[in-house]
Short mmCIF file of C-alpha atoms in Angstrom, two decimals:
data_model
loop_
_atom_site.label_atom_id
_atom_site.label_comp_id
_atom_site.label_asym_id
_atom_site.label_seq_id
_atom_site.Cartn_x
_atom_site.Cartn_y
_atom_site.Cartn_z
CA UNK T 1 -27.31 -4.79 -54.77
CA UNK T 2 -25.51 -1.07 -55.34
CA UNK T 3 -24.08 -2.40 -58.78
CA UNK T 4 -27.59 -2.91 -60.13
CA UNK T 5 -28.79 0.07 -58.65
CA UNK T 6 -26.00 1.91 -60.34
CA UNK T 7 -26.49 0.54 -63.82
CA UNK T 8 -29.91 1.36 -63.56
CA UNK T 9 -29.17 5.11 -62.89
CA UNK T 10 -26.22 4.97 -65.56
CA UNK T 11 -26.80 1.62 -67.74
CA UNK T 12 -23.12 2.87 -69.28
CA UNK T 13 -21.05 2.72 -66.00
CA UNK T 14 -18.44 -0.32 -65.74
CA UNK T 15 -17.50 -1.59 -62.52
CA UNK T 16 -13.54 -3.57 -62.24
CA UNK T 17 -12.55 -5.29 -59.60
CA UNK T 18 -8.94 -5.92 -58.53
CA UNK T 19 -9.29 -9.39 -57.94
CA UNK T 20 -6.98 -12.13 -56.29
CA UNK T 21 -7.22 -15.96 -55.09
CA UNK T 22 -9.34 -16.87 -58.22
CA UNK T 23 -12.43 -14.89 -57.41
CA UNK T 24 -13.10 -13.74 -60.86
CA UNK T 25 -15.74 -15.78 -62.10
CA UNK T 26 -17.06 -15.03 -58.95
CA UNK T 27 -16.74 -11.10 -58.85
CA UNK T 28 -18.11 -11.26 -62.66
CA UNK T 29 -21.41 -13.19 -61.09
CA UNK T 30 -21.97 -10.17 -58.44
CA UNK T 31 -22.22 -7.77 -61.42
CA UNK T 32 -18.88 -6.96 -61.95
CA UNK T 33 -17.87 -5.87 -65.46
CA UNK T 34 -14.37 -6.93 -66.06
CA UNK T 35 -11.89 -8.07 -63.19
CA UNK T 36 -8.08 -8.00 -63.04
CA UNK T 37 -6.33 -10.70 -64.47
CA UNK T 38 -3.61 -11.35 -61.43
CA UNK T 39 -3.46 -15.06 -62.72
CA UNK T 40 -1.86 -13.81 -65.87
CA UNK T 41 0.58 -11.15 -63.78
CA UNK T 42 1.41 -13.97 -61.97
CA UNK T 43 2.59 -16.75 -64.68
CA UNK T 44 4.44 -13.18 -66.48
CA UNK T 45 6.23 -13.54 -63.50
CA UNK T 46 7.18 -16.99 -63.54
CA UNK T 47 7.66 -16.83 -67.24
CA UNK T 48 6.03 -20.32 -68.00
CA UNK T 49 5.28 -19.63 -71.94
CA UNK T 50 2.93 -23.30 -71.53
CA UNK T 51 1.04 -21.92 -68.50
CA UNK T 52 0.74 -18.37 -69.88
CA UNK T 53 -0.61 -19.88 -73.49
CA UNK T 54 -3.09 -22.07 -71.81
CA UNK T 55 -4.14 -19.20 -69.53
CA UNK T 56 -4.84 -17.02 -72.74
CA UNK T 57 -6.52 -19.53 -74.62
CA UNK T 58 -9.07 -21.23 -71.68
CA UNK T 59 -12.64 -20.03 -70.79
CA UNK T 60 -13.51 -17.24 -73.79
CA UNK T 61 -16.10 -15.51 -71.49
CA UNK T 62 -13.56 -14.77 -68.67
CA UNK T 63 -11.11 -13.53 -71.60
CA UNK T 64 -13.17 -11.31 -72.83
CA UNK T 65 -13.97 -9.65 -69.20
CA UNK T 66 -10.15 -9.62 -68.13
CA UNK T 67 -7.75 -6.42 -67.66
CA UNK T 68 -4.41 -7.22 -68.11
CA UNK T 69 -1.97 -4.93 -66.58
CA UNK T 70 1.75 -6.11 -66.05
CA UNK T 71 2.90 -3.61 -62.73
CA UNK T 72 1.32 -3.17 -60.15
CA UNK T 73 2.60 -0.10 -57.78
CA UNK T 74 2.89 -2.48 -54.54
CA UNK T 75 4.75 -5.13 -56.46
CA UNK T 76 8.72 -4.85 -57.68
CA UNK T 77 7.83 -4.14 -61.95
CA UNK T 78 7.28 -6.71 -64.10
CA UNK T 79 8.87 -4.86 -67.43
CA UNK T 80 12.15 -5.94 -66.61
CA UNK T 81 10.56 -9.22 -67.36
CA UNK T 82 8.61 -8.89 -70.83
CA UNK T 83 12.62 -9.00 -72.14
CA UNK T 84 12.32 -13.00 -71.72
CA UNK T 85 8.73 -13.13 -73.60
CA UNK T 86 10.82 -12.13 -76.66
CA UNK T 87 12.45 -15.86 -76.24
CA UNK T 88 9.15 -17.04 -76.61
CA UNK T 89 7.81 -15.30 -79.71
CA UNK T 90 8.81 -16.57 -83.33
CA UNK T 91 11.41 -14.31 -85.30
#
């Protein structure tokens, strides 16, 4: 496998992988150091505060190895949508 061949030439090298369809766990059992979190991006997007909660607080080892990002440059920005998350925090 090139990702174990890789960390043993540069044990300090991490490998991310922009992942979709629920292939994380997956992509994090072929060596993969962190993958993309599009789950999250995608309940942002729907702004379900319940969904996005239980999202954050399931399955601490996929946590831990998830990037969060909240554009993407082949998707309309999701800034104009962290206004509504304010509805959801407590004041």
């Amino acid at each position: 496998m090139a990702i174990k061949d890789i960390k043993m030439f540069n044990p300090g090298f991490l490998f991310v992988a922009e992942t979709y369809w629920n292939l994380e766990k997956t992509m994090q059992g072929l060596g993969f150091d962190y993958t993309s979190d599009k789950v999250l991006y995608d309940k942002l997007k729907n702004n379900s505060a319940s969904e996005i909660k239980g999202h954050l607080t399931a399955d601490l080892t996929m946590q831990q190895k998830s990037v969060r990002f909240i554009e993407k440059s082949e998707e309309e920005g999701q800034s104009r949508h962290l206004v509504t998350i304010n509805r959801w925090l407590p004041q």
